[in-house]
CSV table of C-alpha atoms and ligand atoms in Angstrom, one decimal:
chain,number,residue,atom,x,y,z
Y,1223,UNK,CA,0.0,0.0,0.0
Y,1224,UNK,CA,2.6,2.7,-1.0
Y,1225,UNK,CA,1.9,6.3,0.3
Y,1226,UNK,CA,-0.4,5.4,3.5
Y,1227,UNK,CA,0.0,7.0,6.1
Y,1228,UNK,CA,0.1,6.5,9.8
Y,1229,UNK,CA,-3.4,7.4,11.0
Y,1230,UNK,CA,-2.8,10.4,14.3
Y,1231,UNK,CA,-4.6,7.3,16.5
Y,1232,UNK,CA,-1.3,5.6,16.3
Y,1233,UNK,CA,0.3,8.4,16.6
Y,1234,UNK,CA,-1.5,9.5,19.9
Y,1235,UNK,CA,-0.2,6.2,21.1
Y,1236,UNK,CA,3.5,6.7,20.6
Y,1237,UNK,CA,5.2,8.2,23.4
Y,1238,UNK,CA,5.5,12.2,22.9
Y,1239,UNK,CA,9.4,11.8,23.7
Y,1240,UNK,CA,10.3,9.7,20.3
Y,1241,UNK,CA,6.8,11.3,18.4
Y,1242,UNK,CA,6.3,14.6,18.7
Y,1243,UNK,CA,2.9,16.6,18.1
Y,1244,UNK,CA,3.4,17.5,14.7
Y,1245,UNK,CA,4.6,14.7,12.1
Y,1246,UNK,CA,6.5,15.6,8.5
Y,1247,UNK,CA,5.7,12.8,5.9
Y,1248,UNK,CA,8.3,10.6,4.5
Y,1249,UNK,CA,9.1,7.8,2.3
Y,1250,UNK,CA,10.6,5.2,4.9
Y,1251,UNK,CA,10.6,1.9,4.4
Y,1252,UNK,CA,11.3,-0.5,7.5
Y,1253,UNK,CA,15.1,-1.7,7.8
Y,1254,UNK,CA,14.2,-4.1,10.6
Y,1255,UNK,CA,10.8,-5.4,9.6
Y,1256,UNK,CA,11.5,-5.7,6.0
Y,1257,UNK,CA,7.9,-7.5,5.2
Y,1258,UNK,CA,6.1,-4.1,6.0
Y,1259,UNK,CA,6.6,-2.4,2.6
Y,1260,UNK,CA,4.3,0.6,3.5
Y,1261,UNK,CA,5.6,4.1,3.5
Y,1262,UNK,CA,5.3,5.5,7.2
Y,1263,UNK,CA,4.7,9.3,8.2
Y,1264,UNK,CA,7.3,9.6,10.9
Y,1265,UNK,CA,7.9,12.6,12.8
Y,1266,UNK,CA,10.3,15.8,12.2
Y,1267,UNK,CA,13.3,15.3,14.4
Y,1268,UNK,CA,16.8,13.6,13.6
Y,1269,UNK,CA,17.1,11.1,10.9
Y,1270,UNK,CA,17.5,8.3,13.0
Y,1271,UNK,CA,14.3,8.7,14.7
Y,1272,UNK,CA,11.7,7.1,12.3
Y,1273,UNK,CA,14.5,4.5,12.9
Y,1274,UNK,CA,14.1,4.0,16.4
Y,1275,UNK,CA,10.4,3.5,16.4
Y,1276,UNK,CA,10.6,0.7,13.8
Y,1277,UNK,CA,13.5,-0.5,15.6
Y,1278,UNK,CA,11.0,-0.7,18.7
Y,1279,UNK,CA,8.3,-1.8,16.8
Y,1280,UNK,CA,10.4,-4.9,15.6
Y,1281,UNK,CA,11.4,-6.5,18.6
Y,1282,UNK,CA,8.4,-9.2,19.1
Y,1283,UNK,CA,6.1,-8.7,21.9
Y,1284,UNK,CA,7.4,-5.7,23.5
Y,1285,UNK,CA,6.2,-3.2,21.1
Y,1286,UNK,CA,5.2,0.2,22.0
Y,1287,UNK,CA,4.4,0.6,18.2
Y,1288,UNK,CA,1.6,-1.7,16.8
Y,1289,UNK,CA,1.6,-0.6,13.2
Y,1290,UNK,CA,-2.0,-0.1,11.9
Y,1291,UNK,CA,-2.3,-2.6,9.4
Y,1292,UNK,CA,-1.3,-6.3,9.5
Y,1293,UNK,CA,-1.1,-8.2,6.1
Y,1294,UNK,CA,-2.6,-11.5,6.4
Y,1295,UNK,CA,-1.7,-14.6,3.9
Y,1296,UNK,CA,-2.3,-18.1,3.6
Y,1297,UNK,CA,0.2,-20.0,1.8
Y,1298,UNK,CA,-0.8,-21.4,-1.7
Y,1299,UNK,CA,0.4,-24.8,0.0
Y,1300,UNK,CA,-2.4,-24.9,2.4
Y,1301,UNK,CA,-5.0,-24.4,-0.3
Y,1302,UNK,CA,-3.6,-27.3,-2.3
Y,1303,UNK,CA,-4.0,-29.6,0.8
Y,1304,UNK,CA,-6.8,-28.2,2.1
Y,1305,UNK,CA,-9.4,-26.2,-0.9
Y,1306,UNK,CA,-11.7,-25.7,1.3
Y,1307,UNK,CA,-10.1,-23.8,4.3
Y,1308,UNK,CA,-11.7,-20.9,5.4
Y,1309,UNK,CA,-10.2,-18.1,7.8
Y,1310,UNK,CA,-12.0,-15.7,8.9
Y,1311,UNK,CA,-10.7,-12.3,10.7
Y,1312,UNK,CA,-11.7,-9.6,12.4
Y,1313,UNK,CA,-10.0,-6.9,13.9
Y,1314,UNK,CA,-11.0,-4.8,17.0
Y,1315,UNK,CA,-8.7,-1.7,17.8
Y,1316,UNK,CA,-8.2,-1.5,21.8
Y,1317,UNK,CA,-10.1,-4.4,23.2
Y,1318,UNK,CA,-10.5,-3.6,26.9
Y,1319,UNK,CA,-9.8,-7.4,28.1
Y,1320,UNK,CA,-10.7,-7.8,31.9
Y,1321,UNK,CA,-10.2,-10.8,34.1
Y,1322,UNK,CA,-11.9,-12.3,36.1
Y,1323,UNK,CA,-14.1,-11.8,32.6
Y,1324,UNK,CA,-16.0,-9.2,34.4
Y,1325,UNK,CA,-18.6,-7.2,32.8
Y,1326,UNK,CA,-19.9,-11.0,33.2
Y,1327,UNK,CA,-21.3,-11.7,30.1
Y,1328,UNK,CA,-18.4,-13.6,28.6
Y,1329,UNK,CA,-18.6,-15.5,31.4
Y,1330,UNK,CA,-22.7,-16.1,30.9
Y,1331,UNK,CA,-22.3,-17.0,27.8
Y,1332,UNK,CA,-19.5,-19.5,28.3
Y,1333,UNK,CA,-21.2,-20.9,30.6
Y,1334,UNK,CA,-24.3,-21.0,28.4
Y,1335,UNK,CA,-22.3,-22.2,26.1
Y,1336,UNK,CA,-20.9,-25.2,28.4
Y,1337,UNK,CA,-24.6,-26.1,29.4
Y,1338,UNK,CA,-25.6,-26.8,25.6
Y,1339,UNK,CA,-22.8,-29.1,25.5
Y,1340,UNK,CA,-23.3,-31.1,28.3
Y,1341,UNK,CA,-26.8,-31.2,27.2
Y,1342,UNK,CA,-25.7,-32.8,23.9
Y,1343,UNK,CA,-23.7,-35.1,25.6
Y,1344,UNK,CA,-21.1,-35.6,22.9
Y,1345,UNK,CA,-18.7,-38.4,23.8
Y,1346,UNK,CA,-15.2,-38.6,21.9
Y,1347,UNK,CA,-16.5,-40.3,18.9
Y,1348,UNK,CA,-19.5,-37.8,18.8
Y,1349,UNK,CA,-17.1,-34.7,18.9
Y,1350,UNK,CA,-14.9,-36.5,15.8
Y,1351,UNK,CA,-18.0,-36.6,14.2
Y,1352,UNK,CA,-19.3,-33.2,14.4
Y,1353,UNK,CA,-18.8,-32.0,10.8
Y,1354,UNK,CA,-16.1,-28.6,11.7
Y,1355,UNK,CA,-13.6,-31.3,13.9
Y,1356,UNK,CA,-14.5,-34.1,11.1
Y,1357,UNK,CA,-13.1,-31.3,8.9
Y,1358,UNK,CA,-9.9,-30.4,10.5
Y,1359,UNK,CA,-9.3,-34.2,11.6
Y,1360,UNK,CA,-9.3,-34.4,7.4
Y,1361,UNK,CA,-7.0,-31.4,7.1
Y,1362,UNK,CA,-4.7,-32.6,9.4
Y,1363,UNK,CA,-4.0,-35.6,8.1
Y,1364,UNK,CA,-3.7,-33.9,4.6
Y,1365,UNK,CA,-0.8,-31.9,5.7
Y,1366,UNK,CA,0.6,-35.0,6.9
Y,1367,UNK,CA,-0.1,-34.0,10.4
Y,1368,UNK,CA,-1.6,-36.4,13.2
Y,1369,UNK,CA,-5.6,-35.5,14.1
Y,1370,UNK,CA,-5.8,-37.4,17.2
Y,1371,UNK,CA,-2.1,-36.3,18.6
Y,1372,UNK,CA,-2.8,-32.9,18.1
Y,1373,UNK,CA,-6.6,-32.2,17.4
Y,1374,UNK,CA,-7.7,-28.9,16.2
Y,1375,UNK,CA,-8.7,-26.3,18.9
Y,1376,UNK,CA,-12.3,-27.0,19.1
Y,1377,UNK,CA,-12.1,-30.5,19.2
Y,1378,UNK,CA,-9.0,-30.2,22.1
Y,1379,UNK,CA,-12.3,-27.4,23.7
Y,1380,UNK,CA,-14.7,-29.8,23.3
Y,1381,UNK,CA,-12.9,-32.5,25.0
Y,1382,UNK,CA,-11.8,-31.1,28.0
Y,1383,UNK,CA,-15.5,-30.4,29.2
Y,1384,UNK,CA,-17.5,-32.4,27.6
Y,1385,UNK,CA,-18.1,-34.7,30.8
Y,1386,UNK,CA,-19.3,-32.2,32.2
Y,1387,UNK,CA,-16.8,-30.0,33.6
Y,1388,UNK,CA,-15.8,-26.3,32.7
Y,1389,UNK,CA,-13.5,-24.4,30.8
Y,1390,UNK,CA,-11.2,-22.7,33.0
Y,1391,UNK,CA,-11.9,-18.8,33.0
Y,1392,UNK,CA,-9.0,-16.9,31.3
Y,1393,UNK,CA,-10.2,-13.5,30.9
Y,1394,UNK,CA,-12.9,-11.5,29.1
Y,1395,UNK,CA,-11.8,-12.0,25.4
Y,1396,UNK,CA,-10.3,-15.7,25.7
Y,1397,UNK,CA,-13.6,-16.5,27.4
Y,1398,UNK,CA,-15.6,-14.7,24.7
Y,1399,UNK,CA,-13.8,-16.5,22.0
Y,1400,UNK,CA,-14.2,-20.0,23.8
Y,1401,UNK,CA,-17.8,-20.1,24.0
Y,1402,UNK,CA,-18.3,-19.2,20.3
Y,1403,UNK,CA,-15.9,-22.4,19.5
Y,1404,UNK,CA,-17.9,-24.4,22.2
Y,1405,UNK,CA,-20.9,-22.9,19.9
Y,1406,UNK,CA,-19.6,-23.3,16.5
Y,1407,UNK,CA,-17.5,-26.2,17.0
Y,1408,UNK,CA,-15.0,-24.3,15.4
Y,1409,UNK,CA,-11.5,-23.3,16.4
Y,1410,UNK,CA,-12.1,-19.1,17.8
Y,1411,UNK,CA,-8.8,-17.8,18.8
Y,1412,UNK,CA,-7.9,-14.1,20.4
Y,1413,UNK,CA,-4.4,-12.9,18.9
Y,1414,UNK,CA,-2.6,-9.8,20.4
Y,1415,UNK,CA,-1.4,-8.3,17.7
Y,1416,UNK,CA,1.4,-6.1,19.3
Y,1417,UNK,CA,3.1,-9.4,19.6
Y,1418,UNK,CA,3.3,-10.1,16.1
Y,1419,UNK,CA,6.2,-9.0,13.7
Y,1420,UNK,CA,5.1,-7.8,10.7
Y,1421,UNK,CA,2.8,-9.7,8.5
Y,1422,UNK,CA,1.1,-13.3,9.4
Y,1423,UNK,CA,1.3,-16.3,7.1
Y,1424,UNK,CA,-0.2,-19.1,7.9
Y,1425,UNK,CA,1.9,-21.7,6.6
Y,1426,UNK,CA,4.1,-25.0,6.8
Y,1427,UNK,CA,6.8,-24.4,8.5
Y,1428,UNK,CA,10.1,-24.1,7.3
Y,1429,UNK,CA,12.0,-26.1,10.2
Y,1430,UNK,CA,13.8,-22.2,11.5
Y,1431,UNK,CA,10.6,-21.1,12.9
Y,1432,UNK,CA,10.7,-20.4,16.8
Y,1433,UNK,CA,7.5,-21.1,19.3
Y,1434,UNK,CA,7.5,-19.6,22.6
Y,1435,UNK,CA,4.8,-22.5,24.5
Y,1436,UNK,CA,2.1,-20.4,26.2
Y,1437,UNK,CA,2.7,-19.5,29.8
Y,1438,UNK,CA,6.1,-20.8,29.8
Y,1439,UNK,CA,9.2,-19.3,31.2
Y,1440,UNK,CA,11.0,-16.6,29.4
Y,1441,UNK,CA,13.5,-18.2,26.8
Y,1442,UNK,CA,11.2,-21.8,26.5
Y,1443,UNK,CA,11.3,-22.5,22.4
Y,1444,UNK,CA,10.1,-25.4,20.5
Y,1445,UNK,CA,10.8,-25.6,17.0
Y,1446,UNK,CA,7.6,-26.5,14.5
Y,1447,UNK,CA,8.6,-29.4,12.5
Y,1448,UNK,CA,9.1,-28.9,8.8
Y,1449,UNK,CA,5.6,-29.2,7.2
Y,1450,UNK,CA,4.0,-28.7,9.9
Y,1451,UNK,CA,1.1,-26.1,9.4
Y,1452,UNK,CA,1.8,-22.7,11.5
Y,1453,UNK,CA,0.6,-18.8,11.9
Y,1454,UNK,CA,4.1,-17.6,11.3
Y,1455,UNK,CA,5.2,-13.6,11.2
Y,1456,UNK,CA,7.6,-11.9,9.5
Y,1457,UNK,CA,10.7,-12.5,12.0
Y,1458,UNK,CA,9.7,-16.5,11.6
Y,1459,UNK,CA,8.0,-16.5,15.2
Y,1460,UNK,CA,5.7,-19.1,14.9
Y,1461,UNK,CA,2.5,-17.9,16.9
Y,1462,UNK,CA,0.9,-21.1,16.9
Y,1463,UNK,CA,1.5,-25.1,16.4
Y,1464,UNK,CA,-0.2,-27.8,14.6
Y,1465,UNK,CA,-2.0,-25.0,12.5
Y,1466,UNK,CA,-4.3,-24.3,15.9
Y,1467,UNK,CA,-3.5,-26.6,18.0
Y,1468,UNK,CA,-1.5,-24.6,20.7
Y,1469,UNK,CA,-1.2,-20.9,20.3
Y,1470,UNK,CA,1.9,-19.0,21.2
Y,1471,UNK,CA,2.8,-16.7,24.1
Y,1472,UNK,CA,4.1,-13.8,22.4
Y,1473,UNK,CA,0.7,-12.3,20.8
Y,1474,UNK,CA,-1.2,-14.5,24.0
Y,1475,UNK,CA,-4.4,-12.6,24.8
Y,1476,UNK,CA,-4.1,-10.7,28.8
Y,1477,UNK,CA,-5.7,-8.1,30.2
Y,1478,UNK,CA,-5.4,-4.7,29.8
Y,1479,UNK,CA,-6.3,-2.8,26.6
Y,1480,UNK,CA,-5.2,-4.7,23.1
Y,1481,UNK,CA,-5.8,-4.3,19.5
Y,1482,UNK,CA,-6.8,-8.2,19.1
Y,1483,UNK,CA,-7.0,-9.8,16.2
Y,1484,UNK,CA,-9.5,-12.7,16.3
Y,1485,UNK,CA,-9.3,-16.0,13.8
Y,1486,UNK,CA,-12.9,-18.4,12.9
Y,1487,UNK,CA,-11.6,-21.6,10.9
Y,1488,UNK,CA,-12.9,-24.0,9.0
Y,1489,UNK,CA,-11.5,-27.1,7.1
Y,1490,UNK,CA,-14.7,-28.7,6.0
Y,1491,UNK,CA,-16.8,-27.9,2.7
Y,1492,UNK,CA,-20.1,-25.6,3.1
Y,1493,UNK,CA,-18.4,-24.0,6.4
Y,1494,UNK,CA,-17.7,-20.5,4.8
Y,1495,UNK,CA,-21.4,-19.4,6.3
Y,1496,UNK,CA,-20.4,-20.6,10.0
Y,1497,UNK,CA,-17.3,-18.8,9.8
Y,1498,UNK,CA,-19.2,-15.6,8.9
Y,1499,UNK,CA,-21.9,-16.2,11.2
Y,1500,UNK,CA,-19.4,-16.5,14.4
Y,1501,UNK,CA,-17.5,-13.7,13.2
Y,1502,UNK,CA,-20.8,-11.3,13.0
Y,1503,UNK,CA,-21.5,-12.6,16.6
Y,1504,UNK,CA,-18.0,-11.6,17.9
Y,1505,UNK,CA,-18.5,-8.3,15.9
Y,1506,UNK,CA,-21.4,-7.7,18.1
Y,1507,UNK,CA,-20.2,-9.4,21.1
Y,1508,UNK,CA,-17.0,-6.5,20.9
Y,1509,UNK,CA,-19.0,-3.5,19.7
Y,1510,UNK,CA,-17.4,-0.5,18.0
Y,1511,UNK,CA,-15.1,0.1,16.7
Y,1512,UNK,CA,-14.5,-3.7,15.8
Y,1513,UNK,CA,-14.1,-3.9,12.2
Y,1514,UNK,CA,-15.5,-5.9,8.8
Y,1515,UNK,CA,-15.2,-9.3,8.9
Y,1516,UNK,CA,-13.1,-10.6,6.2
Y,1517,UNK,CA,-12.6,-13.9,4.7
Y,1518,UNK,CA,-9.7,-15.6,3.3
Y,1519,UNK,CA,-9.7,-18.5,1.2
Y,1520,UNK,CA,-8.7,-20.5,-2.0
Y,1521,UNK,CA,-9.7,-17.3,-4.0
Y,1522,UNK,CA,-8.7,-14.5,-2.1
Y,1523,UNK,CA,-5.7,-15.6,-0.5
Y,1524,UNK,CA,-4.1,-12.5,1.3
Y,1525,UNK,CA,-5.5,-9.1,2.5
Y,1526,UNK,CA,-4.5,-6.2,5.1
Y,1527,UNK,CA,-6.2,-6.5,7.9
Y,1528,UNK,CA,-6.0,-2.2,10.0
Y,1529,UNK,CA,-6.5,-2.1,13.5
Y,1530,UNK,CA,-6.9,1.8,12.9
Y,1531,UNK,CA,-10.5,2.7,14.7
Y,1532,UNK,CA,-11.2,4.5,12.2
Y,1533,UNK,CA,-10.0,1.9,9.0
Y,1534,UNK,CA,-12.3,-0.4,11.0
Y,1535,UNK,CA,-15.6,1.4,11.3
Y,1536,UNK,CA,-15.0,2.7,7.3
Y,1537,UNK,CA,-14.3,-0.7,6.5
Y,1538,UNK,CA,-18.1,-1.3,8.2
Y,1539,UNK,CA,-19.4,1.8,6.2
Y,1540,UNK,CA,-18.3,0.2,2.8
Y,1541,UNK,CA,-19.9,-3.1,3.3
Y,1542,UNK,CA,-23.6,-1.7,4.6
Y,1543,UNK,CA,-23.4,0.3,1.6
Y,1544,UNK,CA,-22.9,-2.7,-0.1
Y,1545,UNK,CA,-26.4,-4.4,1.4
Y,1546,UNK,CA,-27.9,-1.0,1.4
Y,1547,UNK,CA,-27.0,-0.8,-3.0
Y,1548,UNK,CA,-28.3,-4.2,-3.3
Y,1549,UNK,CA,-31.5,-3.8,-2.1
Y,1550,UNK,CA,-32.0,-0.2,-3.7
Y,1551,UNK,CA,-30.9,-2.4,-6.7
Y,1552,UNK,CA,-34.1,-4.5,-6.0
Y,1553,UNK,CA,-36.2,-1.9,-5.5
Y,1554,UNK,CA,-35.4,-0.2,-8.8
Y,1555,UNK,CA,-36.1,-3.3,-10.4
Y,1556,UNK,CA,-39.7,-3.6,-8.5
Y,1557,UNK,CA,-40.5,0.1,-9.6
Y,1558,UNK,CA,-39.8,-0.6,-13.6
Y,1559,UNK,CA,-41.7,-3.9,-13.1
Y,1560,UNK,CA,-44.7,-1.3,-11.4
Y,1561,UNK,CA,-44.9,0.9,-14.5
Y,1562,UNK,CA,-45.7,-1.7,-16.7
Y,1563,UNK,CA,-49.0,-1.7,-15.4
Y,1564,UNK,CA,-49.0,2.0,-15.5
Y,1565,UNK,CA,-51.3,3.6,-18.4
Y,1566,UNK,CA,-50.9,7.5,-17.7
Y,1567,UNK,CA,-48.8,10.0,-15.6
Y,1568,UNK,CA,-51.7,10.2,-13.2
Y,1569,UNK,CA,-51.5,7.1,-12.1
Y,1570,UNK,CA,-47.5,7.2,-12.8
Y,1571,UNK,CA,-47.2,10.2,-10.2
Y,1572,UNK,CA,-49.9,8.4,-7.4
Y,1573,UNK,CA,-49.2,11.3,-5.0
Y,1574,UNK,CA,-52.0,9.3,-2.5
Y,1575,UNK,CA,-49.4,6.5,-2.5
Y,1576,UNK,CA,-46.2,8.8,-2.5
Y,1577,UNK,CA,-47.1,10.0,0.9
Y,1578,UNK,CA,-48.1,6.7,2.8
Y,1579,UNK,CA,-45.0,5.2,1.2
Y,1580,UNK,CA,-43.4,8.3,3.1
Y,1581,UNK,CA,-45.5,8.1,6.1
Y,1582,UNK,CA,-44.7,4.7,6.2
Y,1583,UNK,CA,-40.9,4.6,6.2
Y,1584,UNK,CA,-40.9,8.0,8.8
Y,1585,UNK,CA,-42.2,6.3,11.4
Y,1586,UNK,CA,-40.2,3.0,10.1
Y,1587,UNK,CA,-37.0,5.6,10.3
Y,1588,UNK,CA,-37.2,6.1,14.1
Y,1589,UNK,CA,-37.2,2.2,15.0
Y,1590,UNK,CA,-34.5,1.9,13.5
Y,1591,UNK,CA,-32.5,4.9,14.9
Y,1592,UNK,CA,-32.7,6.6,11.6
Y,1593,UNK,CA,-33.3,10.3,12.1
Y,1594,UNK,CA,-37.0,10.9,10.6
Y,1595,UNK,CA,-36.4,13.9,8.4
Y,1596,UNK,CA,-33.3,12.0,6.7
Y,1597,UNK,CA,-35.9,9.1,6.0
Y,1598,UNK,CA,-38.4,11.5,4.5
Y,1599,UNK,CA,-36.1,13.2,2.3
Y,1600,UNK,CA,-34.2,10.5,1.3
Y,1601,UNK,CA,-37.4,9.3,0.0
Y,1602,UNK,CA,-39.0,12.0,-1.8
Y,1603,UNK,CA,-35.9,12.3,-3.3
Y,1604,UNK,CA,-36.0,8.3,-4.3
Y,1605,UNK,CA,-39.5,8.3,-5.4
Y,1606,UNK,CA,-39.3,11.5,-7.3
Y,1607,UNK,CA,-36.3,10.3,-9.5
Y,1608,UNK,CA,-37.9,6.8,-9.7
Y,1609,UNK,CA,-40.9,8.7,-11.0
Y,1610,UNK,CA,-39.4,10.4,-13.7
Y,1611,UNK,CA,-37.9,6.5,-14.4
Y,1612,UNK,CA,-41.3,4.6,-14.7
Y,1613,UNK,CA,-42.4,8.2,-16.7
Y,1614,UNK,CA,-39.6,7.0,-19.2
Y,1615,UNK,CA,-41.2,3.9,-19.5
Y,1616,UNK,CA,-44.6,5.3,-20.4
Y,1617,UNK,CA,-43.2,7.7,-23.3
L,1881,ISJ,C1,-43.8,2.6,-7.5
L,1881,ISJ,C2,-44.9,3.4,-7.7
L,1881,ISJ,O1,-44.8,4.6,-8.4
L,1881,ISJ,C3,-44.0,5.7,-8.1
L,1881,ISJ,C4,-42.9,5.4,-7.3
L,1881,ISJ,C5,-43.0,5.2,-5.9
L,1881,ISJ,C6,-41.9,4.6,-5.1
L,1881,ISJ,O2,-40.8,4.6,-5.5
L,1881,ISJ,O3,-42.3,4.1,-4.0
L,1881,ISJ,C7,-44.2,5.6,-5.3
L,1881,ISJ,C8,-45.2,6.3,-6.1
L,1881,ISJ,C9,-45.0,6.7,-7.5
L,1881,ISJ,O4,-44.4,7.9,-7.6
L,1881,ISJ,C10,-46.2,2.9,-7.2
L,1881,ISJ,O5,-47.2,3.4,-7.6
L,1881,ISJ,O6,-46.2,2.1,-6.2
């Protein structure tokens, strides 16, 4: 994306010692994180300064600079094992993660979410057979990975409570995402994305990749085997094993106030609509200003993913516009079918039924927190051009 700019949010966040108020823009491209190819508005002040910040920025999991926008890719590799993998993204700018999850409704909902498994009653064999864990037990084995060694999150979720215990509490956002795998049946995962280095692949692993295990002491690495499937970053950190199996402790999800990005997978065919219906339930789980949903898959295999606020909610904008064209799209359509069984501009015009169309959508307007003089004037100003359309029709 040559020429963006660092939004002033990020700004705001950087420390006025190494950012000061006002910013000059330059061309910069990132000596230390050489996979983020954008040009970067740094601050007027000595020419090693812009320097410093990505320097800071680049050290993994102690950044004080989170850059705005995260490139996300799966590997072609993964799509030729797996055509059907789905995953699903969605940022949210400044999470405000508590724990104990407290305002409790992460909580509630786990726990709801626990209930309707233990009402199920899934043993082992009922789990492997619910079609998302049938789906990654599949994908596993097609990366040459073992299924029952290291199952797929949801499945490992699923496990561990099905008899009728519960999840341990982690913290607001962990707990969040945990129910809607216990829900879905598919792996949800909570990624801190200050922890990350640059862009994400998920891919196999090289064999140089490093994996700090979650929770365990400072300086703990594993090495991902070669092959293996991993969400991998720019500096080779693996963030996860086993695909999404274990997640790493570097972008590991604590409280405080985080720009999270959250991951919905699938590996089984026809699960594209489950992704996006758990990620438009974590949308409005988070609130504003969590951002679009986006999908990657076997067509579109990379995209940047910005944690700016105001990316996000734009991002939001664009695709309402897009349901909001549609339909007008449909409407159009309804009006030319109307004047077909129009004779004469009287009946064309139909002032009677111009105003209780009106009437009609005003009082609509305010249900749906729609300011009721917008409604009516976006409407007189619809019906009036779609009046003169239907008159075209008639001459
Ligand atoms: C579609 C009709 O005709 C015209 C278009 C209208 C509309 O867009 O809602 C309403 C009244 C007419 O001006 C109709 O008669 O229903």
């Amino acid at each position: 994306m040559p020429g963006r700019r660092v939004p002033s949010s990020t700004a705001r966040r950087i420390p006025s010692r190494i950012w000061p108020a006002s910013g000059r823009r330059v061309a910069l491209r990132s000596s230390v994180n050489a996979s983020c190819q954008d040009n970067w508005t740094v601050p007027p002040g000595p020419k090693w300064c812009g320097r410093v910040i990505l320097a800071l920025g680049g050290m993994g999991g102690m950044s004080i600079f989170t850059p705005p926008v995260r490139t996300v890719t799966v590997a072609d590799a993964v799509f030729t094992a797996v055509p059907q993998y789905v995953l699903g993204l969605l940022a949210r700018p400044a999470v405000p993660v508590s724990s104990p999850s407290s305002p409790a409704y992460a909580d509630a909902r786990l726990r709801a979410a626990e209930d309707r498994v233990h009402a199920r009653g899934s043993d082992r064999a009922g789990i492997a057979a619910l079609p998302p864990v049938a789906g990654w037990r599949a994908a596993h084995r097609a990366v040459g990975g073992d299924p029952v060694r290291h199952p797929c999150a949801a499945e490992a979720l699923l496990r561990r409570h099905a008899g009728g215990g519960r999840l341990p509490r982690i913290n607001s956002a962990v707990d969040l995402a945990n129910a809607l795998s216990l829900e879905s049946g598919l792996p949800v995962a909570s990624m801190a994305v200050a922890g990350l280095d640059g862009e994400l692949t998920v891919r196999p692993a090289t064999g140089t990749e490093v994996f700090h295990p979650l929770g365990s002491p400072a300086g703990t690495v594993e090495a991902p085997a070669p092959g293996e499937v991993v969400y991998a970053d720019a500096a080779g950190t693996a963030h996860s094993r086993h695909w999404n199996w274990r997640q790493g402790d570097t972008v590991r999800t604590v409280p405080g106030t985080h720009d999270l990005l959250f991951t919905v997978e699938c590996a089984h065919a026809g699960g594209r609509a489950e992704v996006s219906a758990a990620l438009a339930e974590l949308r409005t789980e988070l609130g504003p200003p969590a951002g679009e949903p986006l999908l990657l898959d076997a067509e579109r295999r990379s995209a940047p993913v910005s944690f700016d606020p105001l990316d996000c909610l734009r991002g939001r904008i664009d695709a309402l516009d897009d349901r909001i064209l549609a339909l007008l799209g449909e409407r159009v359509a309804v009006v030319r079918e109307v004047a077909r069984y129009k004779s004469d501009e009287s009946a064309v015009r139909a002032p009677a039924r111009v105003e209780q169309v009106v009437r009609r959508v005003t009082a609509l307007a305010d249900r749906h927190g729609v300011p009721a003089g917008l409604a009516e004037r976006l409407y007189r100003l619809l019906i009036e051009e779609l009046t003169e359309l239907e008159l075209s029709h008639l001459r």
